[in-house]
Each structure stands twice: as structure tokens, then as C-alpha cells.
Coordinates of C-alpha atoms and ligand atoms in Angstrom, one line a residue:
X1 CA 13.6 144.4 73.7
X2 CA 17.6 143.0 76.0
X3 CA 18.4 145.2 78.6
X4 CA 20.7 145.5 80.6
X5 CA 19.8 143.6 83.2
X6 CA 18.1 140.9 81.1
X7 CA 21.9 140.7 79.2
X8 CA 24.0 140.2 82.5
X9 CA 21.5 137.6 83.4
X10 CA 21.2 136.3 80.6
X11 CA 25.5 135.9 81.0
X12 CA 25.4 134.9 84.7
X13 CA 23.1 131.8 83.8
X14 CA 23.9 130.6 81.1
X15 CA 26.3 128.3 82.9
X16 CA 25.0 127.4 86.1
X17 CA 26.7 128.1 89.9
X18 CA 29.5 129.8 88.3
X19 CA 33.4 130.6 90.3
X20 CA 34.3 133.8 91.2
X21 CA 37.3 133.8 88.9
X22 CA 35.2 133.1 86.0
X23 CA 32.0 135.7 86.6
X24 CA 35.6 138.8 87.1
X25 CA 36.1 137.2 83.6
X26 CA 32.4 137.3 82.0
X27 CA 32.1 141.2 83.6
X28 CA 35.3 142.6 81.8
X29 CA 34.3 140.4 79.0
X30 CA 30.3 141.8 79.2
X31 CA 31.9 145.8 79.4
X32 CA 34.0 145.0 76.0
X33 CA 30.9 144.1 74.4
X34 CA 28.5 147.5 76.0
X35 CA 31.2 149.6 74.9
X36 CA 31.4 148.4 71.5
X37 CA 28.4 148.1 71.3
X38 CA 27.7 151.9 72.4
X39 CA 30.4 151.8 69.5
X40 CA 28.5 151.1 66.6
X41 CA 25.6 152.1 68.0
X42 CA 27.8 155.4 67.3
X43 CA 28.4 154.7 64.2
X44 CA 25.0 154.2 63.1
X45 CA 24.1 157.7 63.9
X46 CA 27.3 159.0 61.7
X47 CA 26.3 157.0 59.2
X48 CA 22.9 157.8 59.4
X49 CA 24.2 162.4 59.2
X50 CA 26.6 161.5 56.2
X51 CA 24.4 159.5 54.0
X52 CA 20.6 160.2 54.9
X53 CA 20.4 156.4 54.9
X54 CA 19.4 154.2 57.7
X55 CA 21.8 151.9 58.3
X56 CA 18.5 149.7 59.3
X57 CA 17.7 149.0 56.3
X58 CA 21.6 147.4 55.1
X59 CA 22.3 143.9 55.5
X60 CA 24.1 142.8 58.3
X61 CA 27.2 141.9 57.0
X62 CA 27.4 145.6 54.9
X63 CA 26.0 147.5 58.2
X64 CA 28.2 146.8 61.1
X65 CA 31.8 145.8 58.2
X66 CA 34.5 147.3 60.2
X67 CA 35.0 150.6 60.1
X68 CA 37.9 150.5 62.2
X69 CA 41.2 148.1 62.6
X70 CA 40.1 147.9 66.2
X71 CA 37.1 146.1 64.5
X72 CA 38.7 143.3 62.8
X73 CA 39.0 139.9 65.0
X74 CA 42.4 139.0 64.0
X75 CA 45.4 139.1 61.3
X76 CA 46.3 142.0 63.7
X77 CA 50.2 142.0 61.9
X78 CA 49.0 141.6 58.4
X79 CA 46.7 143.4 57.8
X80 CA 49.1 146.3 59.6
X81 CA 50.8 145.1 57.5
X82 CA 49.4 145.3 54.6
X83 CA 49.1 148.9 56.0
X84 CA 52.6 149.4 56.3
X85 CA 53.0 148.6 52.4
X86 CA 50.3 151.0 50.9
X87 CA 51.6 153.0 53.8
X88 CA 55.0 152.6 51.6
X89 CA 54.1 152.0 48.7
X90 CA 54.4 155.9 46.4
X91 CA 58.4 155.7 48.0
X92 CA 58.8 151.6 47.1
X93 CA 58.1 152.5 43.1
X94 CA 60.0 155.5 43.5
X95 CA 63.2 152.8 44.9
X96 CA 62.9 150.4 42.1
X97 CA 60.9 148.4 44.8
X98 CA 64.7 148.0 45.1
X99 CA 64.2 148.2 49.1
X100 CA 63.2 145.4 50.7
X101 CA 62.1 147.4 53.6
X102 CA 61.3 146.4 57.6
X103 CA 59.2 144.0 56.3
X104 CA 60.6 142.7 53.5
X105 CA 57.4 143.6 50.8
X106 CA 58.5 147.3 49.5
X107 CA 59.9 145.4 46.9
X108 CA 56.6 144.2 46.1
X109 CA 54.6 145.4 43.6
X110 CA 51.1 144.0 44.2
X111 CA 50.5 141.7 48.0
X112 CA 47.9 138.4 47.9
X113 CA 46.0 137.4 50.6
X114 CA 44.9 133.9 51.0
X115 CA 42.5 132.4 53.9
X116 CA 39.0 130.8 54.9
X117 CA 36.4 132.1 53.7
X118 CA 34.6 135.4 55.1
X119 CA 37.0 136.4 57.7
X120 CA 37.6 140.3 56.2
X121 CA 40.1 140.0 53.2
X122 CA 38.2 142.2 51.5
X123 CA 37.0 144.1 54.2
X124 CA 41.0 144.6 55.3
X125 CA 41.7 145.4 51.8
X126 CA 39.1 148.4 51.9
X127 CA 39.8 149.8 54.8
X128 CA 43.6 149.7 54.6
X129 CA 43.3 151.5 51.5
X130 CA 40.9 154.2 52.9
X131 CA 43.2 154.6 56.1
X132 CA 46.4 155.3 53.5
X133 CA 44.6 157.8 51.0
X134 CA 44.0 155.5 48.2
X135 CA 40.7 154.8 46.5
X136 CA 39.5 151.2 46.6
X137 CA 39.1 149.8 43.3
X138 CA 36.9 146.1 43.6
X139 CA 37.0 143.6 40.6
X140 CA 35.7 140.3 40.2
X141 CA 38.6 138.9 39.0
X142 CA 35.6 136.4 37.1
X143 CA 33.5 139.3 35.9
X144 CA 33.6 140.7 32.2
X145 CA 34.7 144.6 33.3
X146 CA 37.8 143.4 34.9
X147 CA 39.0 140.8 32.4
X148 CA 38.9 144.0 29.4
X149 CA 40.6 146.0 32.0
X150 CA 43.2 143.9 32.8
X151 CA 43.9 143.3 28.6
X152 CA 43.8 147.0 27.4
X153 CA 46.7 147.7 30.4
X154 CA 48.9 144.9 29.3
X155 CA 48.0 145.4 26.3
X156 CA 51.7 148.0 24.9
X157 CA 49.7 149.3 21.1
X158 CA 46.3 150.9 23.8
X159 CA 46.7 154.3 24.5
X160 CA 45.3 153.9 27.6
X161 CA 48.6 153.0 28.6
X162 CA 50.1 155.7 29.2
X163 CA 48.0 157.8 32.4
X164 CA 48.1 154.1 34.0
X165 CA 51.5 153.8 33.8
X166 CA 52.5 157.5 34.6
X167 CA 50.5 158.2 37.3
X168 CA 49.4 161.2 38.0
X169 CA 45.8 162.3 36.7
X170 CA 43.0 160.5 35.8
X171 CA 42.7 157.9 32.5
X172 CA 39.0 155.6 32.2
X173 CA 40.6 151.9 31.8
X174 CA 38.1 149.7 30.5
X175 CA 36.1 151.9 31.7
X176 CA 37.9 152.1 35.3
X177 CA 38.7 155.8 37.0
X178 CA 42.1 155.4 37.7
X179 CA 44.5 157.6 39.9
X180 CA 47.8 157.1 40.6
X181 CA 46.0 157.4 44.5
X182 CA 43.9 154.0 42.9
X183 CA 44.3 150.3 44.6
X184 CA 43.6 147.3 42.4
X185 CA 41.7 144.8 44.5
X186 CA 41.6 141.6 42.2
X187 CA 38.9 139.6 44.3
X188 CA 38.8 135.8 44.0
X189 CA 41.4 135.7 41.8
X190 CA 41.5 132.0 42.5
X191 CA 38.1 132.0 39.9
X192 CA 40.0 133.2 37.0
X193 CA 40.7 131.3 33.6
X194 CA 44.4 130.1 34.0
X195 CA 44.0 129.8 29.3
X196 CA 42.3 133.3 27.9
X197 CA 43.7 136.1 26.7
X198 CA 42.3 138.5 30.6
X199 CA 43.7 135.6 32.9
X200 CA 46.4 134.9 35.7
X201 CA 49.1 135.0 33.5
X202 CA 48.1 138.5 31.5
X203 CA 47.2 139.5 35.9
X204 CA 51.0 138.7 36.6
X205 CA 52.2 141.2 33.1
X206 CA 50.4 143.3 34.2
X207 CA 51.4 143.0 38.1
X208 CA 55.1 142.6 36.5
X209 CA 54.6 146.4 35.2
X210 CA 51.5 148.5 37.2
X211 CA 52.0 151.9 38.9
X212 CA 49.8 151.7 41.0
X213 CA 49.3 148.6 44.2
X214 CA 47.1 146.1 43.7
X215 CA 45.2 143.8 45.9
X216 CA 45.5 140.2 44.8
X217 CA 43.0 137.6 47.2
X218 CA 42.3 134.5 46.3
X219 CA 40.8 131.5 48.7
X220 CA 43.8 128.9 48.1
X221 CA 47.7 130.8 47.4
X222 CA 48.4 127.0 46.8
X223 CA 46.3 126.4 43.8
X224 CA 47.2 125.7 41.0
X225 CA 46.3 128.1 38.9
X226 CA 47.8 130.9 41.2
X227 CA 51.8 129.7 40.8
X228 CA 52.6 132.3 38.2
X229 CA 51.9 135.2 40.8
X230 CA 53.8 133.8 43.7
X231 CA 57.2 135.2 42.8
X232 CA 54.7 138.6 42.6
X233 CA 52.8 139.0 45.0
X234 CA 53.6 139.1 48.4
X235 CA 52.5 136.8 50.3
X236 CA 49.8 137.6 52.7
X237 CA 48.6 134.6 54.8
X238 CA 45.0 135.2 57.1
X239 CA 44.3 132.8 59.6
X240 CA 40.2 132.7 60.9
X241 CA 40.6 134.9 64.1
X242 CA 40.3 132.9 67.8
X243 CA 36.6 132.3 68.4
X244 CA 36.8 134.3 72.0
X245 CA 38.0 137.5 69.3
X246 CA 34.8 136.1 66.9
X247 CA 31.9 135.9 70.4
X248 CA 32.8 139.4 71.0
X249 CA 32.3 140.9 67.4
X250 CA 28.5 138.2 67.2
X251 CA 28.0 139.4 70.7
X252 CA 28.4 143.0 70.3
X253 CA 25.8 142.7 67.1
X254 CA 23.6 140.6 69.0
X255 CA 23.5 143.0 71.6
X256 CA 23.4 146.2 69.4
X257 CA 20.4 144.6 67.5
X258 CA 18.5 143.6 71.2
X259 CA 18.7 140.1 70.0
X260 CA 19.3 137.9 72.9
X261 CA 22.2 135.0 72.0
X262 CA 24.1 133.6 75.4
X263 CA 27.9 133.6 74.0
X264 CA 27.8 129.2 74.4
X265 CA 25.2 129.1 71.4
X266 CA 27.7 131.9 69.7
X267 CA 30.4 129.5 69.8
X268 CA 28.2 126.7 68.3
X269 CA 27.4 129.5 65.4
X270 CA 30.8 130.0 65.1
X271 CA 32.0 126.2 65.4
X272 CA 29.4 125.2 63.0
X273 CA 29.8 128.1 59.7
X274 CA 33.7 127.0 60.5
X275 CA 34.5 130.9 61.4
X276 CA 33.2 132.3 58.3
X277 CA 32.5 135.1 60.2
X278 CA 29.7 136.8 56.9
X279 CA 27.8 133.0 57.6
X280 CA 26.9 133.7 61.2
X281 CA 26.6 137.4 60.5
X282 CA 23.8 136.1 57.7
X283 CA 22.6 133.4 60.1
X284 CA 21.4 135.8 63.3
X285 CA 19.9 138.7 61.3
X286 CA 17.8 136.1 59.0
X287 CA 17.0 134.4 63.2
X288 CA 16.2 137.6 64.0
X289 CA 12.8 138.6 61.6
X290 CA 11.2 136.2 64.0
X291 CA 12.5 136.1 66.5
X292 CA 14.2 137.9 69.3
X293 CA 16.3 134.7 70.8
X294 CA 17.7 131.7 70.5
X295 CA 18.5 129.3 72.7
X296 CA 21.1 125.9 72.8
X297 CA 18.6 124.2 71.4
X298 CA 17.7 126.0 68.4
X299 CA 21.5 126.9 67.3
X300 CA 22.0 123.5 67.3
X301 CA 19.3 123.2 64.6
X302 CA 20.6 125.8 62.2
X303 CA 23.2 122.8 61.3
Ligands
ATP1 N1 37.9 139.6 60.6 C1 36.6 140.3 60.4 N2 36.4 140.7 61.6 C2 35.1 142.1 61.5 N3 33.5 141.2 60.9 C3 33.9 141.0 59.7 C4 34.9 140.2 59.6 N4 35.1 139.1 58.5 C5 34.4 139.5 57.4 N5 32.9 140.2 59.3 C6 32.4 139.8 58.0 O1 30.8 139.4 57.4 C7 31.2 140.4 56.4 C8 31.9 140.0 55.2 O2 33.8 139.8 55.0 P1 34.8 139.5 54.3 O3 34.5 140.1 52.6 O4 35.9 140.9 54.3 O5 34.7 138.0 54.0 P2 35.9 137.6 52.6 O6 37.0 137.0 54.1 O7 37.0 138.7 51.6 O8 35.4 136.1 51.9 P3 35.4 135.0 50.7 O9 36.9 134.4 50.6 O10 34.2 135.2 51.1 O11 34.9 137.0 49.6 C9 32.3 142.1 57.1 O12 32.0 142.8 55.9 C10 31.5 142.0 57.4 O13 30.3 141.9 58.3
MG2 MG1 36.4 138.4 50.2

């Protein structure tokens, strides 16, 4: 197991001679990592008390899904905008989506988050929704349930449409319970077929009249089939978080899990995964099954 001294040692010796300034910065980084690891421990205890399930048994990506905004690496501006838009949504609706608001987003009933895999698009959507008192319903755009929902919601003759559009009480739409405090998260929208009835066109029709916020998520906003959505959704593109913020998040997780991985090895993993945080966390949890440490060559060998 890694104790505090061992951890300090690991950081202090990672590159032989280290000058005063670097040492100071490293001490600061280390203090931050330690604090973050403590916070993770607290969350773990809380989760166990609330659910009775030990998070130890969970996938690390689930266990370490950010539970507060400050735990999300990168894209802070975009995440704040998303939260504000959700916050304003009921008022925007009252104004008939005619008042742009500070960010210019409040004329939109839906947003589209785009960006590369594993950088927190889905996580941020869920977290912002919860923080604003919404219940997120995530639908994978390519699955049958969501096709049915989009179809039903856009079918004028369908009675469930009243509830869907009316807000207020619960309505079942294609087996999904919807209230006026529901946020619909349509994940992997670029995986939707453009042609069939439940496709992008139908989703777009729904967006044009929806009475609840819709967050669409895709990898590439330039994708041809997403074209209809470009006018109806506010563009929130997420960038890859910078190496520093990913490193400190990953180091905190490693520290918490008693896994010895020097900072330069973490950097190497992050680089190899092209900043896909999910992938880095998965690699580390797999590695932990058989070992407590990872050095540079072992990190490299993973690619
Ligand atoms: N920005 C981040 N900060 C902290 N943890 C993150 C971040 N991004 C991803 N993670 C970790 O990776 C997991 C997966 O992230 P998420 O599902 O939000 O990625 P995504 O951008 O939606 O990816 P995809 O495009 O593949 O759907 C999270 O549960 C979390 O553990
Ligand atoms: Mg996702």
C-alpha cells in the first residue's frame, strides 16, 4: 500500500534533480491531490451510507464520475453555460423563446454538446440537470425506446402528446415517464439514422415544440446527418481538457486506490488515450487488478 511518505517520495524523485521552484509547485500539486483524494473518500462513505452498496464493487468510471462541478476537468465555461440555460429554461419558455439572455442561449429549446469521447459530455449533462432540480432521462439515440419516444412525441394524433407538451403531471411516453422537470438527454445523436421515422428529422420536429429541455450529444457537429439540428440547437462544443487538470484528477483517483503511478506515467497514459479520461480510468482499474505500481515502461507497453 502507498502511504503518504511513499507518495511524497514518488513525486520528489520522479526526475532526479529538481530545482526549488519545481519542488514548490510539486508540493502544491501534491497537496491538491491529497485534498481531492480525501474528498473522494468522503463521497465514497456517503454513497455507501445512502445506498447501502459499497462503491468498491463499482466500475471506477462510475465510482469516480464527478459529483460536483469542480470535479469536472476542463470545459468550465461550457458547463456553466449549460447549467444557466437549464436554470433559465422555464422562464425562456414563458417568454416564448424570444429573449436571448446573457449567453444568447435562451432562444433555444435544445442544445447540442459535441466533442471527442470520454471528456465528460454525458457526465456534465447529468450533473447540471440534477443541480438544477431536473430528472435526467438518458436515451441512446440509436435504441428502439428512443425511436419510439421521438415518434410518439411528434405524432399529432397521439394522446400522450398532450401530457408531453402540457407539462405539469407525469405522462408516459413510449414507456418513459416525463414531467415538466424532466430533461431529455439524447446521447449519440450522430448514431441515429437520418432516414427513418425515428431519425434526426423526427428529433428535430420534437425539438421545435418541446416543453422540456433537450440535450443532444454527438461526437462531431460537422456530421452531415446532424445538419437539421444546427439551426434548432445551441452549439456547445467541448474541448479536450488540458493535461494538467486530467493529471491531477487521475492522480487523486490513483492515490485513493493505493495505486502507485508517477505523474509522468499518467501523462503518458493520457497522451496515449488522446485525453479520453474514461479510457485512462479503465486502464488503471484493469492494471490495479494485478499490480500496485506502474512504471514508465509498463505504461508505455499499454499502447
Ligand atoms: N471532464 C471529466 N472530468 C472528470 N472525469 C471525467 C471527465 N470526463 C470523463 N470522465 C470520466 O469518464 C467517465 C465517462 O465520461 P462521459 O461518459 O461523461 O464521457 P463522454 O464525453 O460522454 O464520452 P462519449 O463521447 O464516449 O459518450 C466518467 O464517468 C468519469 O469517470
Ligand atoms: Mg457520453
